[in-house]
Amino acid sequence: MAKQSYAPVASYAELKRVEGLIEQAQSVDDIRKIVDRDGPKVGYKAFCYMLTSKMTPEAMKPDEACVAAARLEQEDKADEATIVYKKVLEAHPDHPLAKGKG
């Protein structure tokens, strides 16, 4: 059976923003504030996946992540783009936009 990706309503940029907030959280209270403020925006299921490191924004929105990586390449940020492509490929090994880039 093929593994289906989870596609939250939030954009890739919004998911990355919230992922950054989660990574910067210093306490349970910080996490609670992020949940209250941003949980409804990204979707609680997506939030839980990111909080438990079970999924990344790149795995949730692979096409948008690849577009963001292409923008990074245009801005001469190839190393950052490669990181994004690799994260996409971890969840979607045959992704046509990431294949050969990561």
One Martini backbone bead per residue (centre of mass of N, CA, C, O) as a GRO file, in nm:
protein
  102
    1MET     BB    1   0.096   0.036   0.023
    2ALA     BB    2   0.072   0.362  -0.021
    3LYS     BB    3   0.201   0.651   0.096
    4GLN     BB    4   0.043   0.917   0.231
    5SER     BB    5   0.019   1.242   0.232
    6TYR     BB    6   0.000   1.528   0.421
    7ALA     BB    7  -0.241   1.805   0.349
    8PRO     BB    8  -0.244   2.095   0.453
    9VAL     BB    9  -0.368   2.415   0.427
   10ALA     BB   10  -0.115   2.531   0.467
   11SER     BB   11   0.155   2.672   0.381
   12TYR     BB   12   0.482   2.634   0.358
   13ALA     BB   13   0.562   2.899   0.497
   14GLU     BB   14   0.386   2.853   0.750
   15LEU     BB   15   0.515   2.587   0.838
   16LYS     BB   16   0.804   2.700   0.870
   17ARG     BB   17   0.740   2.909   1.082
   18VAL     BB   18   0.634   2.709   1.298
   19GLU     BB   19   0.881   2.533   1.312
   20GLY     BB   20   1.063   2.759   1.423
   21LEU     BB   21   0.903   2.805   1.686
   22ILE     BB   22   0.938   2.522   1.798
   23GLU     BB   23   1.254   2.525   1.802
   24GLN     BB   24   1.255   2.792   2.007
   25ALA     BB   25   1.134   2.663   2.230
   26GLN     BB   26   1.170   2.657   2.607
   27SER     BB   27   0.866   2.568   2.677
   28VAL     BB   28   0.555   2.471   2.739
   29ASP     BB   29   0.436   2.755   2.722
   30ASP     BB   30   0.537   2.814   2.439
   31ILE     BB   31   0.378   2.587   2.302
   32ARG     BB   32   0.097   2.679   2.388
   33LYS     BB   33   0.105   2.950   2.239
   34ILE     BB   34   0.142   2.830   1.958
   35VAL     BB   35  -0.112   2.663   1.953
   36ASP     BB   36  -0.317   2.893   1.997
   37ARG     BB   37  -0.216   3.074   1.751
   38ASP     BB   38  -0.124   2.836   1.511
   39GLY     BB   39  -0.295   2.579   1.494
   40PRO     BB   40  -0.536   2.683   1.313
   41LYS     BB   41  -0.354   2.763   1.065
   42VAL     BB   42  -0.212   2.460   1.015
   43GLY     BB   43  -0.313   2.249   1.191
   44TYR     BB   44  -0.310   2.014   1.434
   45LYS     BB   45  -0.187   1.776   1.285
   46ALA     BB   46   0.060   1.922   1.175
   47PHE     BB   47   0.164   2.019   1.444
   48CYS     BB   48   0.208   1.737   1.569
   49TYR     BB   49   0.407   1.634   1.359
   50MET     BB   50   0.622   1.854   1.415
   51LEU     BB   51   0.653   1.819   1.725
   52THR     BB   52   0.734   1.494   1.678
   53SER     BB   53   0.905   1.458   1.409
   54LYS     BB   54   0.722   1.304   1.174
   55MET     BB   55   0.717   1.584   1.012
   56THR     BB   56   0.759   1.800   0.743
   57PRO     BB   57   0.689   2.053   0.536
   58GLU     BB   58   0.811   1.903   0.288
   59ALA     BB   59   0.622   1.651   0.319
   60MET     BB   60   0.346   1.813   0.307
   61LYS     BB   61   0.477   2.031   0.071
   62PRO     BB   62   0.658   1.946  -0.189
   63ASP     BB   63   0.601   2.148  -0.418
   64GLU     BB   64   0.647   2.409  -0.254
   65ALA     BB   65   0.933   2.338  -0.164
   66CYS     BB   66   1.058   2.330  -0.452
   67VAL     BB   67   0.998   2.622  -0.520
   68ALA     BB   68   1.164   2.738  -0.287
   69ALA     BB   69   1.431   2.610  -0.378
   70ALA     BB   70   1.447   2.750  -0.652
   71ARG     BB   71   1.469   3.032  -0.531
   72LEU     BB   72   1.732   2.981  -0.382
   73GLU     BB   73   1.898   2.928  -0.635
   74GLN     BB   74   1.851   3.215  -0.760
   75GLU     BB   75   1.994   3.334  -0.478
   76ASP     BB   76   2.257   3.164  -0.427
   77LYS     BB   77   2.127   2.902  -0.227
   78ALA     BB   78   2.212   2.593  -0.270
   79ASP     BB   79   2.239   2.468   0.013
   80GLU     BB   80   1.947   2.525   0.104
   81ALA     BB   81   1.807   2.379  -0.129
   82THR     BB   82   1.921   2.095  -0.074
   83ILE     BB   83   1.784   2.055   0.197
   84VAL     BB   84   1.497   2.061   0.091
   85TYR     BB   85   1.516   1.833  -0.115
   86LYS     BB   86   1.596   1.613   0.094
   87LYS     BB   87   1.334   1.631   0.260
   88VAL     BB   88   1.152   1.545   0.033
   89LEU     BB   89   1.293   1.267  -0.033
   90GLU     BB   90   1.238   1.127   0.238
   91ALA     BB   91   0.915   1.116   0.171
   92HIS     BB   92   0.971   1.148  -0.171
   93PRO     BB   93   1.177   0.971  -0.370
   94ASP     BB   94   0.998   1.038  -0.660
   95HIS     BB   95   1.016   1.333  -0.683
   96PRO     BB   96   1.045   1.521  -0.970
   97LEU     BB   97   1.172   1.796  -0.851
   98ALA     BB   98   1.392   1.658  -0.647
   99LYS     BB   99   1.510   1.483  -0.836
  100GLY     BB  100   1.859   1.541  -0.866
  101LYS     BB  101   1.896   1.772  -0.628
  102GLY     BB  102   1.949   1.616  -0.333
   0.00000   0.00000   0.00000
